Short mmCIF file of C-alpha atoms in Angstrom, two decimals:
data_model
loop_
_atom_site.label_atom_id
_atom_site.label_comp_id
_atom_site.label_asym_id
_atom_site.label_seq_id
_atom_site.Cartn_x
_atom_site.Cartn_y
_atom_site.Cartn_z
CA MET A 204 3.42 -35.78 31.79
CA ASN A 205 0.34 -36.59 33.90
CA GLN A 206 1.96 -36.13 37.22
CA SER A 207 2.16 -32.97 39.27
CA PHE A 208 4.81 -30.42 38.57
CA ASP A 209 5.85 -30.18 42.20
CA GLY A 210 6.68 -33.69 43.15
CA LEU A 211 6.84 -37.24 42.12
CA GLU A 212 3.78 -39.39 42.06
CA GLN A 213 3.09 -41.26 45.29
CA ARG A 214 4.18 -44.90 45.20
CA PRO A 215 1.46 -47.44 45.98
CA GLY A 216 1.51 -48.39 49.67
CA THR A 217 3.42 -45.27 50.86
CA GLU A 218 1.98 -42.30 52.78
CA GLU A 219 2.76 -38.96 51.25
CA ARG A 220 4.26 -36.46 53.66
CA ARG A 221 2.19 -33.31 53.88
CA GLU A 222 4.21 -30.19 53.07
CA ARG A 223 4.30 -27.05 55.17
CA ALA A 224 3.27 -23.99 53.26
CA LEU A 225 3.18 -20.18 53.58
CA THR A 226 0.47 -18.32 51.63
CA VAL A 227 1.13 -14.81 50.38
CA GLY A 228 -1.36 -12.29 49.21
CA LEU A 229 -1.14 -8.70 47.87
CA SER A 230 -3.35 -5.94 48.89
CA LEU A 231 -3.33 -2.78 46.68
CA ASP A 232 -3.23 0.38 48.81
CA ASN A 233 -5.03 -1.51 51.54
CA ARG A 234 -8.37 -1.01 49.79
CA ASP A 235 -9.14 -4.69 49.44
CA ARG A 236 -7.33 -6.13 52.46
CA GLU A 237 -10.37 -7.99 53.87
CA LEU A 238 -11.02 -9.55 50.51
CA VAL A 239 -7.37 -10.64 50.23
CA TYR A 240 -7.59 -12.48 53.55
CA GLU A 241 -10.80 -14.17 52.34
CA HIS A 242 -8.87 -15.24 49.19
CA LEU A 243 -6.11 -16.58 51.37
CA GLU A 244 -8.69 -18.71 53.29
CA GLU A 245 -9.67 -20.32 50.03
CA LEU A 246 -6.06 -20.70 49.10
CA ALA A 247 -5.53 -22.62 52.21
CA LEU A 248 -8.40 -24.98 51.30
CA LEU A 249 -6.79 -25.49 47.95
CA ALA A 250 -3.50 -26.20 49.65
CA ASP A 251 -5.13 -28.77 51.87
CA THR A 252 -6.65 -30.51 48.82
CA ALA A 253 -3.22 -30.62 47.25
CA GLY A 254 -1.63 -32.15 50.36
CA ALA A 255 -0.10 -29.14 52.23
CA ASP A 256 -0.81 -27.56 55.63
CA VAL A 257 -0.75 -23.79 55.70
CA VAL A 258 1.34 -22.74 58.75
CA ASP A 259 1.01 -18.96 58.25
CA GLU A 260 -0.25 -16.30 55.87
CA ILE A 261 1.38 -13.07 54.91
CA VAL A 262 -0.20 -10.01 53.20
CA GLN A 263 1.86 -7.28 51.51
CA SER A 264 0.38 -3.81 50.86
CA ARG A 265 1.63 -2.06 47.67
CA SER A 266 0.28 0.48 45.25
CA ALA A 267 1.07 -1.98 42.40
CA PRO A 268 2.63 -5.41 42.04
CA ASP A 269 6.49 -5.31 41.84
CA ALA A 270 7.55 -6.24 38.27
CA ALA A 271 10.54 -8.25 39.56
CA THR A 272 9.17 -10.09 42.70
CA TRP A 273 5.49 -9.16 42.92
CA ILE A 274 5.73 -8.31 46.62
CA GLY A 275 9.00 -6.33 46.59
CA LYS A 276 12.48 -7.54 47.58
CA GLY A 277 12.19 -6.41 51.20
CA LYS A 278 8.91 -8.36 51.68
CA ALA A 279 10.51 -11.34 49.95
CA GLU A 280 13.37 -11.34 52.48
CA HIS A 281 10.62 -11.17 55.28
CA VAL A 282 8.84 -14.25 53.75
CA LYS A 283 12.25 -16.05 53.78
CA ALA A 284 12.71 -15.36 57.41
CA VAL A 285 9.24 -16.56 58.31
CA ALA A 286 9.68 -19.66 56.20
CA GLU A 287 12.90 -20.52 57.91
CA GLU A 288 11.45 -19.96 61.35
CA LEU A 289 8.34 -22.15 60.66
CA ASN A 290 10.26 -24.66 58.63
CA ALA A 291 8.03 -24.13 55.52
CA ASP A 292 8.60 -26.18 52.47
CA LEU A 293 7.04 -23.95 49.87
CA ILE A 294 5.43 -20.58 49.25
CA ILE A 295 2.06 -20.28 47.65
CA VAL A 296 1.17 -16.98 45.96
CA ASP A 297 -2.49 -16.02 45.53
CA ASP A 298 -2.08 -14.72 42.06
CA ASP A 299 -0.38 -15.67 38.73
CA LEU A 300 3.33 -14.88 38.68
CA THR A 301 5.32 -14.17 35.53
CA PRO A 302 8.15 -16.75 35.04
CA ALA A 303 10.70 -14.03 36.00
CA GLN A 304 8.82 -13.16 39.20
CA ALA A 305 8.75 -16.83 40.27
CA ARG A 306 12.42 -17.37 39.58
CA ASN A 307 13.36 -14.13 41.47
CA LEU A 308 11.32 -15.04 44.43
CA GLU A 309 12.75 -18.63 44.61
CA ARG A 310 16.36 -17.15 44.53
CA ILE A 311 15.53 -14.80 47.39
CA ILE A 312 13.40 -17.06 49.57
CA GLU A 313 15.29 -20.26 48.78
CA ARG A 314 12.14 -22.26 48.81
CA ARG A 315 9.85 -23.61 46.07
CA VAL A 316 7.32 -20.89 44.97
CA ILE A 317 4.02 -21.79 43.12
CA ASP A 318 1.32 -19.49 42.14
CA ARG A 319 -2.47 -19.96 42.23
CA SER A 320 -2.65 -21.45 38.73
CA GLY A 321 0.13 -23.90 39.45
CA LEU A 322 -1.63 -25.02 42.62
CA ILE A 323 -4.90 -25.53 40.95
CA LEU A 324 -3.18 -27.50 38.06
CA ASP A 325 -1.49 -29.67 40.74
CA ILE A 326 -4.93 -30.56 42.33
CA PHE A 327 -6.40 -31.29 38.89
CA ALA A 328 -3.42 -33.67 38.10
CA ARG A 329 -4.08 -35.51 41.33
CA ARG A 330 -7.85 -35.74 40.96
CA ALA A 331 -8.02 -36.63 37.18
CA ARG A 332 -9.31 -40.17 36.82
CA SER A 333 -10.69 -40.73 33.28
CA SER A 334 -8.49 -40.59 30.18
CA GLU A 335 -10.45 -37.48 29.13
CA ALA A 336 -9.70 -35.61 32.37
CA ARG A 337 -5.95 -36.68 32.25
CA THR A 338 -5.69 -35.42 28.71
CA GLN A 339 -7.24 -32.18 29.59
CA VAL A 340 -5.01 -31.68 32.68
CA GLU A 341 -1.82 -32.51 30.74
CA LEU A 342 -2.79 -29.98 28.02
CA ALA A 343 -3.34 -27.29 30.68
CA GLN A 344 -0.07 -28.09 32.43
CA LEU A 345 2.03 -27.89 29.22
CA ASN A 346 0.42 -24.60 28.26
CA TYR A 347 1.28 -23.39 31.76
CA LEU A 348 4.81 -24.84 31.56
CA LEU A 349 5.85 -23.60 28.07
CA PRO A 350 6.70 -19.97 29.06
CA ARG A 351 8.44 -21.18 32.16
CA LEU A 352 10.96 -23.47 30.48
CA ALA A 353 13.60 -20.71 30.23
CA GLY A 354 14.21 -20.97 33.91
CA ALA A 355 15.60 -24.45 33.64
CA TRP A 356 18.55 -23.27 31.59
CA THR A 357 19.61 -20.00 33.10
CA HIS A 358 22.58 -21.68 34.74
CA LEU A 359 24.18 -21.98 31.25
CA GLU A 360 23.46 -18.34 30.25
CA ARG A 361 26.42 -17.18 32.40
CA GLN A 362 28.99 -19.49 30.53
CA ARG A 363 30.22 -17.06 27.95
CA GLY A 364 33.02 -17.50 25.64
CA GLY A 365 34.02 -21.08 26.63
CA ILE A 366 35.07 -23.37 23.86
CA GLY A 367 32.19 -25.68 23.12
CA LEU A 368 29.91 -23.87 25.54
CA ARG A 369 28.46 -21.14 23.24
CA GLY A 370 24.70 -21.55 22.99
CA PRO A 371 24.04 -25.03 24.47
CA GLY A 372 21.46 -23.63 26.90
CA GLU A 373 19.55 -22.00 24.04
CA THR A 374 19.84 -25.13 21.90
CA GLN A 375 18.46 -27.36 24.64
CA LEU A 376 15.72 -24.85 25.49
CA GLU A 377 14.54 -24.65 21.94
CA THR A 378 14.57 -28.54 21.82
CA ASP A 379 12.40 -28.70 24.90
CA ARG A 380 10.01 -26.06 23.54
CA ARG A 381 9.64 -27.93 20.28
CA LEU A 382 8.86 -31.14 22.19
CA VAL A 383 6.30 -29.43 24.37
CA ARG A 384 4.65 -27.77 21.42
CA THR A 385 4.49 -31.04 19.52
CA ARG A 386 2.78 -32.75 22.57
CA ILE A 387 0.40 -29.84 22.84
CA ARG A 388 -0.67 -30.39 19.22
CA GLN A 389 -1.14 -34.07 19.92
CA LEU A 390 -3.22 -33.41 22.96
CA LYS A 391 -5.44 -30.89 21.06
CA LEU A 392 -6.10 -33.49 18.37
CA GLU A 393 -6.96 -36.07 21.04
CA LEU A 394 -9.37 -33.54 22.69
CA ASP A 395 -11.01 -32.87 19.29
CA ARG A 396 -11.55 -36.68 18.93
CA ILE A 397 -13.04 -36.69 22.47
CA THR A 398 -15.35 -33.81 21.58
CA ARG A 399 -16.60 -35.54 18.47
CA ARG A 400 -17.26 -38.75 20.47
CA GLN A 401 -19.18 -36.58 22.95
CA GLN A 402 -21.28 -35.02 20.20
CA THR A 403 -22.16 -38.51 18.97
CA ARG A 404 -23.28 -39.55 22.46
CA ARG A 405 -25.21 -36.35 23.04
CA SER A 406 -27.01 -36.72 19.63
CA LYS A 407 -28.48 -40.02 21.01
CA ARG A 408 -29.83 -38.13 24.00
CA ASP A 409 -31.52 -35.21 22.06
CA GLU A 410 -34.99 -36.49 22.74
CA LEU A 411 -34.58 -35.89 26.47
CA PHE A 412 -34.57 -32.64 28.38
CA LYS A 413 -31.08 -31.84 29.50
CA VAL A 414 -30.39 -30.27 32.92
CA ALA A 415 -26.83 -29.34 34.14
CA LEU A 416 -25.64 -28.72 37.72
CA VAL A 417 -23.24 -25.73 37.76
CA GLY A 418 -21.75 -23.91 40.67
CA TYR A 419 -18.77 -22.93 42.72
CA THR A 420 -16.60 -25.93 43.80
CA ASN A 421 -17.78 -27.61 46.95
CA ALA A 422 -21.21 -26.02 46.69
CA GLY A 423 -22.86 -29.45 46.88
CA LYS A 424 -23.51 -30.40 43.24
CA SER A 425 -22.39 -33.96 43.49
CA THR A 426 -24.37 -34.43 46.74
CA LEU A 427 -27.52 -33.21 45.06
CA LEU A 428 -26.88 -35.45 42.04
CA ASN A 429 -26.54 -38.47 44.36
CA GLN A 430 -29.70 -37.66 46.30
CA LEU A 431 -31.76 -37.16 43.14
CA THR A 432 -30.44 -40.11 41.00
CA GLY A 433 -28.44 -42.41 43.28
CA ALA A 434 -25.43 -41.82 41.05
CA GLY A 435 -22.86 -42.73 43.71
CA VAL A 436 -20.51 -39.91 42.76
CA LEU A 437 -17.59 -39.17 45.13
CA VAL A 438 -18.54 -36.64 47.72
CA GLU A 439 -15.75 -35.01 49.82
CA ASP A 440 -15.50 -31.86 51.79
CA ARG A 441 -12.71 -30.50 49.66
CA LEU A 442 -12.42 -28.33 46.67
CA PHE A 443 -12.53 -30.10 43.23
CA ALA A 444 -13.49 -33.51 44.72
CA THR A 445 -14.67 -34.55 41.18
CA LEU A 446 -13.48 -33.38 37.79
CA ASP A 447 -15.36 -35.67 35.28
CA ALA A 448 -18.91 -34.79 34.11
CA THR A 449 -21.43 -37.47 35.23
CA VAL A 450 -24.76 -37.79 33.48
CA ARG A 451 -27.69 -39.72 34.90
CA ARG A 452 -31.42 -40.22 33.99
CA LEU A 453 -33.84 -38.55 36.38
CA ARG A 454 -37.46 -39.46 36.58
CA LEU A 455 -39.67 -36.31 37.16
CA PRO A 456 -43.12 -36.01 38.81
CA GLY A 457 -45.68 -37.27 36.25
CA GLY A 458 -43.43 -39.87 34.81
CA ALA A 459 -41.27 -37.88 32.29
CA GLU A 460 -37.51 -38.28 32.31
CA CYS A 461 -34.68 -35.85 31.84
CA LEU A 462 -30.82 -36.10 31.84
CA LEU A 463 -29.03 -34.53 34.87
CA ALA A 464 -25.40 -33.72 34.49
CA ASP A 465 -22.90 -32.85 37.18
CA THR A 466 -19.99 -30.61 36.02
CA VAL A 467 -16.59 -29.65 37.42
CA GLY A 468 -16.85 -26.82 39.99
CA PHE A 469 -15.87 -23.24 39.19
CA ILE A 470 -13.51 -21.06 41.22
CA ARG A 471 -12.36 -17.48 41.16
CA LYS A 472 -9.18 -16.78 39.20
CA LEU A 473 -9.62 -20.06 37.34
CA PRO A 474 -6.72 -20.31 34.95
CA HIS A 475 -7.85 -19.47 31.47
CA HIS A 476 -5.84 -22.32 29.87
CA LEU A 477 -7.57 -24.69 32.26
CA VAL A 478 -11.01 -23.46 31.14
CA ALA A 479 -9.88 -23.98 27.55
CA SER A 480 -8.64 -27.40 28.22
CA PHE A 481 -11.78 -28.53 30.12
CA ARG A 482 -14.15 -27.04 27.51
CA SER A 483 -15.13 -30.57 26.37
CA THR A 484 -16.22 -31.35 29.92
CA LEU A 485 -17.91 -28.02 30.50
CA ILE A 486 -19.85 -28.29 27.29
CA GLU A 487 -22.45 -30.34 29.26
CA ALA A 488 -23.33 -27.00 30.72
CA ALA A 489 -23.21 -25.10 27.40
CA ASP A 490 -25.58 -27.57 25.72
CA ALA A 491 -28.06 -27.87 28.61
CA ASP A 492 -31.64 -26.83 28.27
CA LEU A 493 -31.77 -25.72 31.95
CA LEU A 494 -29.05 -24.88 34.39
CA LEU A 495 -29.36 -25.45 38.06
CA HIS A 496 -26.96 -22.96 39.61
CA ILE A 497 -26.06 -24.41 42.93
CA THR A 498 -24.81 -21.97 45.58
CA ASP A 499 -23.67 -22.74 49.14
CA LEU A 500 -25.80 -20.22 51.05
CA ALA A 501 -23.93 -21.00 54.32
CA ASN A 502 -20.72 -19.64 52.80
CA PRO A 503 -20.20 -16.03 53.97
CA TYR A 504 -18.93 -15.12 50.47
CA TRP A 505 -21.67 -16.74 48.51
CA GLN A 506 -22.59 -13.65 46.53
CA GLN A 507 -19.05 -13.35 45.18
CA GLN A 508 -19.04 -17.13 44.36
CA LEU A 509 -22.42 -16.68 42.48
CA GLU A 510 -20.86 -13.91 40.34
CA THR A 511 -17.79 -15.95 39.62
CA VAL A 512 -19.96 -18.77 38.24
CA ARG A 513 -22.04 -16.40 36.19
CA GLU A 514 -18.96 -14.96 34.58
CA VAL A 515 -17.58 -18.37 33.69
CA LEU A 516 -21.01 -19.38 32.20
CA GLN A 517 -20.83 -16.26 30.01
CA ASP A 518 -17.34 -17.30 28.85
CA LEU A 519 -18.67 -20.77 27.87
CA GLY A 520 -21.48 -19.31 25.78
CA ALA A 521 -24.07 -20.43 28.23
CA GLY A 522 -25.15 -17.00 29.39
CA ASP A 523 -28.54 -17.18 27.68
CA THR A 524 -29.58 -20.62 28.99
CA PRO A 525 -32.50 -20.60 31.50
CA VAL A 526 -31.18 -20.68 35.08
CA VAL A 527 -32.76 -21.71 38.33
CA HIS A 528 -30.84 -20.57 41.40
CA VAL A 529 -30.80 -23.44 43.96
CA PHE A 530 -29.39 -22.21 47.34
CA ASN A 531 -28.03 -25.29 49.13
CA LYS A 532 -27.17 -25.87 52.87
CA VAL A 533 -30.05 -23.75 54.05
CA ASP A 534 -30.19 -25.84 57.32
CA LEU A 535 -26.91 -24.10 58.30
CA VAL A 536 -28.20 -20.57 57.78
CA GLU A 537 -30.07 -18.67 60.53
CA ASP A 538 -29.89 -14.98 59.43
CA PRO A 539 -33.07 -13.83 57.63
CA ALA A 540 -31.03 -11.20 55.79
CA VAL A 541 -29.19 -13.92 53.89
CA PHE A 542 -32.45 -15.41 52.70
CA ALA A 543 -33.71 -12.01 51.64
CA ALA A 544 -30.55 -11.32 49.66
CA ALA A 545 -30.84 -14.71 48.00
CA ARG A 546 -34.43 -14.10 46.96
CA GLN A 547 -33.22 -11.29 44.75
CA HIS A 548 -31.96 -13.92 42.32
CA GLU A 549 -35.11 -15.21 40.78
CA PRO A 550 -36.17 -17.95 40.25
CA ALA A 551 -34.73 -19.03 43.75
CA LEU A 552 -35.25 -22.37 45.48
CA PHE A 553 -33.87 -23.24 48.91
CA VAL A 554 -32.69 -26.77 49.71
CA SER A 555 -30.44 -28.96 51.78
CA ALA A 556 -29.04 -31.76 49.71
CA THR A 557 -27.55 -33.61 52.67
CA ARG A 558 -30.81 -33.53 54.66
CA GLU A 559 -33.04 -33.89 51.61
CA LEU A 560 -34.96 -30.83 52.36
CA ARG A 561 -37.40 -29.38 49.65
CA LEU A 562 -35.93 -31.66 46.93
CA ASP A 563 -39.56 -32.44 45.91
CA GLU A 564 -40.02 -28.74 45.12
CA LEU A 565 -36.82 -28.81 43.02
CA LEU A 566 -38.10 -31.81 41.08
CA GLU A 567 -41.43 -30.12 40.44
CA HIS A 568 -39.60 -26.98 39.14
CA ILE A 569 -37.52 -29.01 36.69
CA SER A 570 -40.76 -30.80 35.53
CA GLN A 571 -42.35 -27.47 34.82
CA HIS A 572 -39.46 -26.40 32.71
CA GLU A 573 -39.33 -29.77 30.94
CA LYS A 574 -43.00 -29.32 29.91
CA LYS A 575 -42.76 -25.82 28.54
CA GLY A 576 -39.08 -25.54 27.90
CA GLN A 577 -36.75 -25.51 24.94
CA ARG A 578 -34.14 -28.05 23.86
CA THR A 579 -30.79 -27.59 22.21
CA TYR A 580 -29.92 -29.54 19.14
CA THR A 581 -26.69 -29.85 17.05
CA LEU A 582 -27.67 -30.43 13.47
CA LEU A 583 -25.55 -31.46 10.47
CA VAL A 584 -27.05 -29.80 7.37
CA PRO A 585 -25.79 -31.05 3.96
CA HIS A 586 -23.94 -28.49 1.83
CA ALA A 587 -26.55 -28.82 -0.88
CA ARG A 588 -29.34 -27.70 1.56
CA TYR A 589 -27.88 -24.47 2.97
CA ASP A 590 -31.40 -22.99 2.51
CA LEU A 591 -32.38 -25.00 5.64
CA VAL A 592 -29.80 -22.97 7.66
CA ALA A 593 -31.51 -19.84 6.55
CA SER A 594 -34.89 -21.35 7.53
CA LEU A 595 -33.53 -22.20 10.97
CA ARG A 596 -32.39 -18.63 11.47
CA ARG A 597 -35.87 -17.42 10.76
CA VAL A 598 -37.91 -19.80 12.94
CA ALA A 599 -35.41 -20.85 15.73
CA ARG A 600 -32.63 -19.46 17.90
CA VAL A 601 -29.24 -20.39 16.32
CA LEU A 602 -26.50 -20.43 18.99
CA ASP A 603 -23.65 -20.99 16.60
CA GLU A 604 -22.80 -22.41 13.18
CA SER A 605 -19.73 -23.67 11.36
CA ALA A 606 -18.74 -25.49 8.13
CA SER A 607 -17.29 -28.98 8.06
CA GLU A 608 -16.35 -31.47 5.36
CA GLU A 609 -19.73 -33.18 5.74
CA GLY A 610 -21.87 -30.06 5.87
CA TYR A 611 -22.88 -27.09 8.04
CA VAL A 612 -22.85 -27.77 11.86
CA VAL A 613 -25.68 -25.67 13.46
CA ARG A 614 -26.42 -25.56 17.15
CA THR A 615 -29.99 -24.35 17.64
CA VAL A 616 -32.68 -24.07 20.24
CA LEU A 617 -36.14 -25.44 19.42
CA ALA A 618 -39.28 -24.81 21.54
CA MET A 619 -40.86 -28.10 22.71
CA ASP A 620 -44.41 -27.28 21.52
CA ASP A 621 -43.41 -27.41 17.83
CA GLY A 622 -39.70 -28.37 17.96
CA GLY A 623 -40.30 -32.12 17.52
CA LYS A 624 -42.33 -31.65 14.28
CA PHE A 625 -39.89 -29.21 12.86
CA LEU A 626 -37.03 -31.54 13.72
CA GLU A 627 -38.74 -34.36 11.83
CA GLU A 628 -39.06 -32.17 8.82
CA LEU A 629 -35.49 -31.30 8.89
CA LYS A 630 -34.45 -35.02 9.10
CA LYS A 631 -36.64 -35.81 6.13
CA ALA A 632 -34.80 -33.06 4.24
CA GLY A 633 -31.44 -34.77 4.91
CA CYS A 634 -30.32 -33.22 8.21
CA ARG A 635 -29.14 -35.42 11.05
CA THR A 636 -28.44 -34.64 14.72
CA GLN A 637 -24.91 -34.86 16.02
#
């Protein structure tokens, strides 16, 4: 289950042949044609990360997506002709297809067709290293696969009336669906156990200020983590080079310490089931006391990428966490208008992680937040002391709360000036951090 949908895992000692791919985008009434081409550029980078070379790109203009084939039957025939001429192995569509649309396109084009979500899932399957990441990827893959199982048995639907042939396709399909649903339940339970272990680990770090690096994929988060902490995290000029969260101690000016966490990069049109599966990894961002939003200022579409990250943070419940905008790769930017636009996002810092430019200013900024900032705690309040939950609501910012067998789990933000004393009082009353 942990391998890619679209091919067998590579055997050790063998070189995987790079596939040839066509990318296909859809422009609605030609209003967003330039943006579609920009999306296809990113899709080509994703394809490269997955091990494919894009040999051509095709854009179809329609007033609305075709319900049967997404791009229309005539355009699908055109894609088939181009694929045959260029000897393309597969077609990559820059959107999510319904199972029926994918099947219809494959019948017409006579090539494998994958959509954007399928491609991203394939990359994540290749890049997952830890048991946690592999579990998250498999869960996302199965949630993606479940509604697409019907296509595997359509060859039996046409066998009507034959003795012994009534319904075998449906029977096998239901068997497969049941097995997939069972595996999904198992994976969810495993992720729940992972989340609880993470909560235990984080509870031991509550005394330290927590900072999380967030940003669009390939913005330079891992490079910055390495420069600041010597973490030795993999750095590669490809999308989604790292998937696992990495946490390191960082010494600040003046001698104080904080925890600096690198998180998986975001991307536009990130599959919702992938966000759900990786919630335990992304919770490093949701639980941080300060977010460093890393943006590649040299990317011509940095403003759209910044908004994408902001939307994902809102979905994760981290929309109210203090944010410092860190614009990276400034050594590659010459246009003053770009810097002027970036300064609209306050507070804004300008650095180059690779050249170690202005990293001392970044450390000083983190130090200032650490001194005056707030910290997030997850508290377990005994059932018999529910009055403490009411007290927390009055004197602190409660992010969320839920009931468990042991008590009430409350995630709250305490200001550093009086938060330590208040926390000690809560512990004396029977509360404990998770």
